[in-house]
Short mmCIF file of C-alpha atoms and ligand atoms in Angstrom, two decimals:
data_model
loop_
_atom_site.label_atom_id
_atom_site.label_comp_id
_atom_site.label_asym_id
_atom_site.label_seq_id
_atom_site.Cartn_x
_atom_site.Cartn_y
_atom_site.Cartn_z
CA MET U 1 61.93 191.23 104.77
CA GLU U 2 61.35 190.42 101.12
CA ARG U 3 60.14 186.84 100.52
CA LYS U 4 62.80 184.37 99.34
CA VAL U 5 62.06 180.95 97.90
CA ILE U 6 64.92 178.49 98.22
CA GLY U 7 65.36 174.86 97.21
CA VAL U 8 67.42 172.07 98.74
CA ILE U 9 68.53 169.59 96.10
CA SER U 10 71.12 166.84 95.69
CA GLY U 11 72.37 164.87 92.73
CA LYS U 12 71.42 161.67 94.53
CA GLY U 13 69.16 160.59 97.34
CA GLY U 14 70.24 159.66 100.87
CA VAL U 15 72.65 162.53 101.50
CA GLY U 16 70.54 164.27 104.14
CA LYS U 17 68.38 166.63 102.07
CA THR U 18 65.09 166.03 103.88
CA SER U 19 66.71 165.86 107.30
CA LEU U 20 68.40 169.22 106.63
CA THR U 21 65.16 170.80 105.35
CA ALA U 22 63.33 169.67 108.49
CA SER U 23 66.03 171.15 110.73
CA LEU U 24 66.05 174.44 108.81
CA ALA U 25 62.26 174.63 109.15
CA ASN U 26 62.58 174.01 112.90
CA ILE U 27 65.15 176.76 113.31
CA ALA U 28 63.18 179.19 111.13
CA LYS U 29 59.99 178.79 113.16
CA ASP U 30 61.84 180.05 116.26
CA ASP U 31 63.33 182.98 114.38
CA ALA U 32 61.34 186.15 115.15
CA GLU U 33 62.28 187.66 111.79
CA ILE U 34 61.03 184.72 109.74
CA GLU U 35 57.65 183.31 108.69
CA VAL U 36 58.43 180.00 107.03
CA LEU U 37 56.48 177.72 104.69
CA VAL U 38 57.85 174.36 103.56
CA ILE U 39 57.08 172.53 100.31
CA ASP U 40 58.12 168.91 99.71
CA CYS U 41 58.61 168.55 95.96
CA ASP U 42 60.14 165.08 96.17
CA VAL U 43 56.79 163.91 94.82
CA ASP U 44 57.85 160.32 94.09
CA ALA U 45 58.99 159.77 97.67
CA PRO U 46 57.70 162.59 99.89
CA ASN U 47 59.04 161.99 103.41
CA LEU U 48 59.02 165.39 105.02
CA ALA U 49 55.52 164.87 106.44
CA ILE U 50 56.92 161.98 108.50
CA ILE U 51 59.25 164.38 110.31
CA LEU U 52 56.81 167.30 110.23
CA PRO U 53 53.44 165.57 110.77
CA ALA U 54 50.11 167.37 110.84
CA GLU U 55 49.09 169.09 114.05
CA ASP U 56 45.44 168.13 113.47
CA THR U 57 44.74 165.34 110.97
CA SER U 58 41.13 166.51 110.58
CA LYS U 59 42.46 169.72 109.03
CA ILE U 60 44.57 168.10 106.30
CA ASP U 61 43.60 169.49 102.91
CA THR U 62 43.93 167.07 99.96
CA LYS U 63 43.49 168.00 96.31
CA ASP U 64 43.46 165.36 93.56
CA VAL U 65 45.52 166.08 90.45
CA TYR U 66 44.59 164.69 87.03
CA ALA U 67 47.63 165.16 84.85
CA THR U 68 48.27 161.67 83.46
CA LEU U 69 46.67 160.37 80.27
CA LYS U 70 45.83 156.67 79.98
CA ALA U 71 44.04 154.60 77.35
CA SER U 72 40.79 152.87 78.11
CA PHE U 73 39.19 150.11 76.07
CA LEU U 74 35.62 150.29 74.75
CA PRO U 75 34.57 146.61 74.40
CA ASP U 76 31.28 147.47 72.65
CA LYS U 77 33.15 148.90 69.69
CA CYS U 78 35.75 146.13 69.34
CA VAL U 79 35.25 143.62 66.49
CA ASN U 80 37.99 141.31 67.82
CA CYS U 81 40.18 141.66 64.72
CA LYS U 82 43.43 141.52 66.82
CA GLN U 83 45.01 144.16 64.58
CA CYS U 84 46.10 146.16 67.63
CA ILE U 85 48.37 143.29 68.67
CA GLU U 86 49.46 141.97 65.28
CA ASP U 87 50.31 145.44 63.97
CA HIS U 88 51.94 146.33 67.29
CA PHE U 89 49.97 149.53 67.86
CA CYS U 90 51.61 150.07 71.24
CA GLU U 91 55.31 150.95 71.33
CA PHE U 92 55.24 150.63 75.12
CA ASN U 93 54.02 147.03 75.18
CA ALA U 94 51.00 148.09 77.18
CA LEU U 95 48.62 146.00 75.04
CA LYS U 96 48.30 142.24 75.52
CA TRP U 97 45.81 139.86 74.02
CA ASP U 98 43.17 138.12 76.11
CA ASP U 99 42.75 134.77 74.30
CA GLN U 100 39.72 133.80 76.29
CA ASN U 101 37.68 136.87 75.41
CA SER U 102 39.45 137.80 72.15
CA VAL U 103 40.02 141.39 73.21
CA PRO U 104 43.07 143.48 74.04
CA ILE U 105 43.97 144.17 77.68
CA ILE U 106 45.66 147.40 78.67
CA ASN U 107 48.45 147.31 81.21
CA TYR U 108 47.76 150.66 82.88
CA LEU U 109 51.16 150.92 84.53
CA ALA U 110 52.88 150.54 81.15
CA CYS U 111 50.50 152.82 79.24
CA GLU U 112 52.02 156.21 78.47
CA GLY U 113 48.79 157.68 77.13
CA CYS U 114 50.41 158.37 73.75
CA GLY U 115 47.11 157.90 71.91
CA ALA U 116 48.46 155.64 69.13
CA CYS U 117 45.91 152.90 69.83
CA LYS U 118 43.08 155.42 69.64
CA VAL U 119 44.28 156.69 66.27
CA LEU U 120 45.09 153.29 64.78
CA CYS U 121 42.12 151.14 65.81
CA PRO U 122 39.76 151.12 62.79
CA GLU U 123 36.77 150.70 65.12
CA HIS U 124 37.74 153.50 67.54
CA ALA U 125 37.71 151.03 70.41
CA PHE U 126 40.18 153.02 72.54
CA GLU U 127 39.87 156.40 74.12
CA ILE U 128 42.35 158.49 76.06
CA ASN U 129 41.35 160.09 79.34
CA PRO U 130 43.05 161.98 82.14
CA VAL U 131 43.38 159.86 85.26
CA LYS U 132 44.35 160.74 88.81
CA SER U 133 48.11 161.18 88.84
CA GLY U 134 48.63 162.31 92.38
CA GLU U 135 47.60 164.50 95.26
CA ILE U 136 48.62 167.79 96.75
CA ILE U 137 48.37 167.77 100.51
CA SER U 138 48.66 170.75 102.82
CA PHE U 139 48.45 171.24 106.56
CA GLN U 140 49.81 172.99 109.58
CA SER U 141 52.52 170.77 111.04
CA GLU U 142 52.94 169.93 114.73
CA ILE U 143 55.82 172.40 115.03
CA GLY U 144 53.62 175.19 113.67
CA VAL U 145 55.14 175.35 110.19
CA PRO U 146 52.77 175.00 107.21
CA LEU U 147 53.71 172.14 104.89
CA VAL U 148 52.59 171.47 101.32
CA TYR U 149 53.59 168.35 99.45
CA GLY U 150 52.83 166.49 96.25
CA LYS U 151 52.53 162.72 96.09
CA THR U 152 52.46 160.82 92.80
CA ARG U 153 50.20 157.87 92.25
CA LEU U 154 51.73 154.51 91.30
CA GLY U 155 52.36 154.42 87.54
CA SER U 156 52.03 158.16 87.05
CA THR U 157 54.44 159.59 84.50
CA THR U 158 53.96 163.24 85.34
CA SER U 159 56.15 163.90 88.38
CA GLY U 160 57.47 167.17 86.92
CA LYS U 161 53.94 168.45 86.37
CA LEU U 162 52.97 167.52 89.93
CA VAL U 163 55.97 169.46 91.24
CA SER U 164 54.86 172.55 89.30
CA ASP U 165 51.27 172.08 90.47
CA SER U 166 52.40 171.71 94.11
CA LYS U 167 54.41 174.94 93.90
CA GLU U 168 51.50 176.72 92.25
CA HIS U 169 49.08 175.40 94.87
CA ALA U 170 51.34 176.62 97.69
CA GLN U 171 51.59 180.07 96.11
CA LYS U 172 47.84 180.52 96.41
CA LEU U 173 47.76 179.85 100.16
CA ARG U 174 47.44 182.58 102.74
CA GLU U 175 50.46 181.03 104.49
CA PHE U 176 52.53 181.74 101.37
CA GLU U 177 51.40 185.36 101.34
CA ASP U 178 52.34 185.64 105.02
CA SER U 179 55.75 183.99 104.58
CA ASN U 180 59.11 185.55 103.92
CA LEU U 181 60.99 182.25 103.62
CA VAL U 182 59.80 179.28 101.57
CA ILE U 183 62.00 176.19 101.75
CA ILE U 184 61.49 173.55 99.09
CA ASP U 185 62.76 170.02 99.64
CA GLY U 186 63.57 169.02 96.08
CA PRO U 187 63.74 165.59 94.49
CA PRO U 188 67.12 163.92 94.00
CA GLY U 189 68.65 163.55 90.53
CA ILE U 190 68.74 165.86 87.54
CA GLY U 191 65.49 164.98 85.77
CA CYS U 192 62.26 166.76 85.00
CA PRO U 193 61.04 166.99 88.65
CA VAL U 194 64.29 168.72 89.64
CA ILE U 195 64.02 171.18 86.75
CA ALA U 196 60.40 171.91 87.78
CA THR U 197 61.53 172.40 91.38
CA ILE U 198 64.33 174.87 90.76
CA SER U 199 62.74 177.04 88.11
CA GLY U 200 61.89 180.45 89.54
CA LEU U 201 63.79 180.02 92.82
CA ASP U 202 65.80 182.77 94.48
CA TYR U 203 68.51 180.46 95.79
CA ILE U 204 69.49 176.81 95.59
CA ILE U 205 71.31 174.72 98.16
CA THR U 206 73.07 171.61 96.97
CA ILE U 207 73.86 169.06 99.64
CA THR U 208 76.48 166.41 99.07
CA GLU U 209 79.02 164.24 100.88
CA PRO U 210 82.71 163.47 100.28
CA THR U 211 82.34 160.14 98.51
CA PRO U 212 82.96 159.23 94.84
CA SER U 213 79.25 159.15 94.11
CA GLY U 214 78.75 162.36 96.11
CA LEU U 215 81.26 164.16 93.90
CA HIS U 216 79.85 162.70 90.69
CA ASP U 217 76.36 163.77 91.67
CA VAL U 218 77.23 167.25 92.89
CA ILE U 219 78.91 167.90 89.52
CA ARG U 220 75.68 166.90 87.78
CA ALA U 221 73.58 169.02 90.14
CA ILE U 222 75.85 172.04 89.52
CA GLU U 223 75.51 171.55 85.75
CA VAL U 224 71.73 171.68 86.04
CA VAL U 225 71.68 174.69 88.36
CA ASN U 226 74.06 176.58 86.05
CA GLN U 227 71.52 176.35 83.24
CA PHE U 228 69.16 178.47 85.32
CA ASN U 229 71.57 181.14 86.42
CA ILE U 230 70.30 180.98 90.01
CA PRO U 231 72.78 181.66 92.84
CA PHE U 232 73.58 178.60 94.89
CA GLY U 233 75.63 177.28 97.74
CA ILE U 234 76.97 173.90 98.74
CA ILE U 235 76.57 172.06 102.02
CA ILE U 236 78.93 169.18 102.71
CA ASN U 237 77.36 166.54 104.90
CA LYS U 238 79.63 164.14 106.84
CA HIS U 239 82.50 166.39 105.76
CA ASP U 240 84.91 164.66 108.16
CA LEU U 241 84.22 161.21 106.74
CA GLU U 242 87.53 159.33 106.42
CA SER U 243 87.81 158.12 102.87
CA PRO U 244 90.65 157.74 100.34
CA PHE U 245 88.60 160.05 98.17
CA LYS U 246 88.28 162.84 100.73
CA GLU U 247 91.12 165.03 99.43
CA GLU U 248 90.04 164.85 95.80
CA PHE U 249 86.51 165.79 96.82
CA HIS U 250 87.49 168.82 98.91
CA ASP U 251 89.99 169.97 96.22
CA TYR U 252 87.25 169.87 93.62
CA ILE U 253 84.80 171.87 95.75
CA ALA U 254 87.51 174.45 96.53
CA LYS U 255 88.36 174.78 92.81
CA THR U 256 84.75 175.48 91.81
CA GLY U 257 84.89 178.66 93.89
CA TYR U 258 81.25 178.14 94.87
CA ASN U 259 79.97 179.32 98.21
CA VAL U 260 80.23 176.57 100.83
CA LEU U 261 77.41 177.40 103.24
CA GLY U 262 78.63 174.95 105.80
CA ARG U 263 79.93 171.55 106.72
CA ILE U 264 78.01 169.06 108.82
CA PRO U 265 80.15 166.56 110.73
CA PHE U 266 79.44 162.85 110.84
CA ASP U 267 77.14 162.56 113.84
CA LEU U 268 75.06 159.57 114.91
CA SER U 269 72.51 162.01 116.33
CA ILE U 270 71.17 162.42 112.78
CA PRO U 271 70.18 158.79 112.10
CA GLU U 272 69.01 158.53 115.72
CA ALA U 273 66.78 161.58 115.22
CA MET U 274 65.47 160.10 111.97
CA SER U 275 64.61 156.84 113.72
CA PHE U 276 62.42 158.91 116.07
CA ALA U 277 61.01 160.82 113.06
CA LYS U 278 62.49 164.06 114.35
CA ALA U 279 64.75 166.74 112.95
CA VAL U 280 68.15 166.53 114.63
CA ILE U 281 67.84 170.14 115.81
CA GLU U 282 64.70 169.18 117.72
CA TYR U 283 66.00 165.81 118.91
CA LYS U 284 69.46 166.89 120.05
CA PRO U 285 69.91 170.64 119.74
CA ASP U 286 73.36 170.50 121.36
CA SER U 287 74.76 167.85 119.03
CA LYS U 288 77.66 168.67 116.69
CA ALA U 289 75.39 168.31 113.68
CA SER U 290 72.74 170.64 115.15
CA GLN U 291 75.35 173.30 115.91
CA ALA U 292 76.65 173.06 112.32
CA ILE U 293 73.11 173.39 110.94
CA LEU U 294 72.47 176.46 113.11
CA GLU U 295 75.56 178.05 111.58
CA ILE U 296 74.38 177.06 108.09
CA TYR U 297 71.00 178.66 108.78
CA GLU U 298 72.67 181.96 109.66
CA ASN U 299 74.83 181.74 106.52
CA ILE U 300 71.73 181.16 104.40
CA LYS U 301 70.08 184.24 105.91
CA LYS U 302 73.19 186.26 105.11
CA VAL U 303 73.25 185.23 101.45
CA LEU U 304 69.51 185.79 101.08
CA TRP U 305 69.06 189.16 102.69
CA ASN U 306 72.47 190.88 102.96
S1 LIG J 401 40.67 147.08 69.76
FE1 LIG J 401 40.46 147.66 67.64
S2 LIG J 401 42.23 146.79 66.64
FE2 LIG J 401 42.06 145.79 68.60
S3 LIG J 401 40.88 143.94 68.26
FE3 LIG J 401 39.41 145.52 68.83
S4 LIG J 401 38.76 146.45 66.95
FE4 LIG J 401 40.59 145.27 66.47
S1 LIG J 402 47.81 155.07 74.73
FE1 LIG J 402 49.79 154.57 73.80
S2 LIG J 402 50.86 153.60 75.49
FE2 LIG J 402 48.74 153.54 76.07
S3 LIG J 402 47.99 151.58 75.34
FE3 LIG J 402 47.57 153.08 73.73
S4 LIG J 402 49.35 152.92 72.37
FE4 LIG J 402 49.94 151.96 74.31
#
């Protein structure tokens, strides 16, 4: 079967994206037709490794990524003129004055690495260097599915780049070559990391729930996906949730004409499974939610390979 790379995204966090990805990975590993690889591209909050931990921690591969630029101060060159503060060199307020030592101090979390201080300081007392912006981690998970994920470092401003690097890293692995299904757990929202996640995918799954914010966010997610002309389907989580907004939500989804891959009922087995750091399909395979996800998995296979 030809390899397909799919992404699970949502306009907002907390709608079950990671939990669904973990269950799909669990189902796929028992499917004789499928060799699955999972990538967690939610690089600012990667959680998939909690549900799919490493089989052998001594075999975890970690690669540092240097994609963020930050200023550093060269005290030997500084003549303490205070021009950098008085002339407001830094638009990001990352420079403060140290009265005691009469030198500027850089707030590294606020620094965007724009280079203005380097250009403007008459004594060339700043330089700009790449610093560690995150890590790409890969391992064989306990359930036998290979997992790759990116993790940003505090203060890093290059989440989108780390997503692209994580995807690129995964593509070089033997496990990628051997796979015919790659499932990417995408970041929530519609920003740069989401764009980096969905570019080049074969199929996108948008997960949402019938609440006002769920509708608002699925509309935004659809707008983004449409820019890329990639086929996609919708999964409605907690579809039976009683809410005054329920009808409006379901009417909207029906009007879009988009493929609804499935509906997952409200089921306490899901949060219970999460509290045990398990995918619901592994924790309670007979639960209503697990049965719905099994059906969704089959529907995904149909849209990918039929
Ligand atoms: S860093 Fe440059 S501009 Fe700032 S006080 Fe030192 S010499 Fe002056
Ligand atoms: S590199 Fe830009 S953001 Fe960082 S301290 Fe210098 S001026 Fe401010």
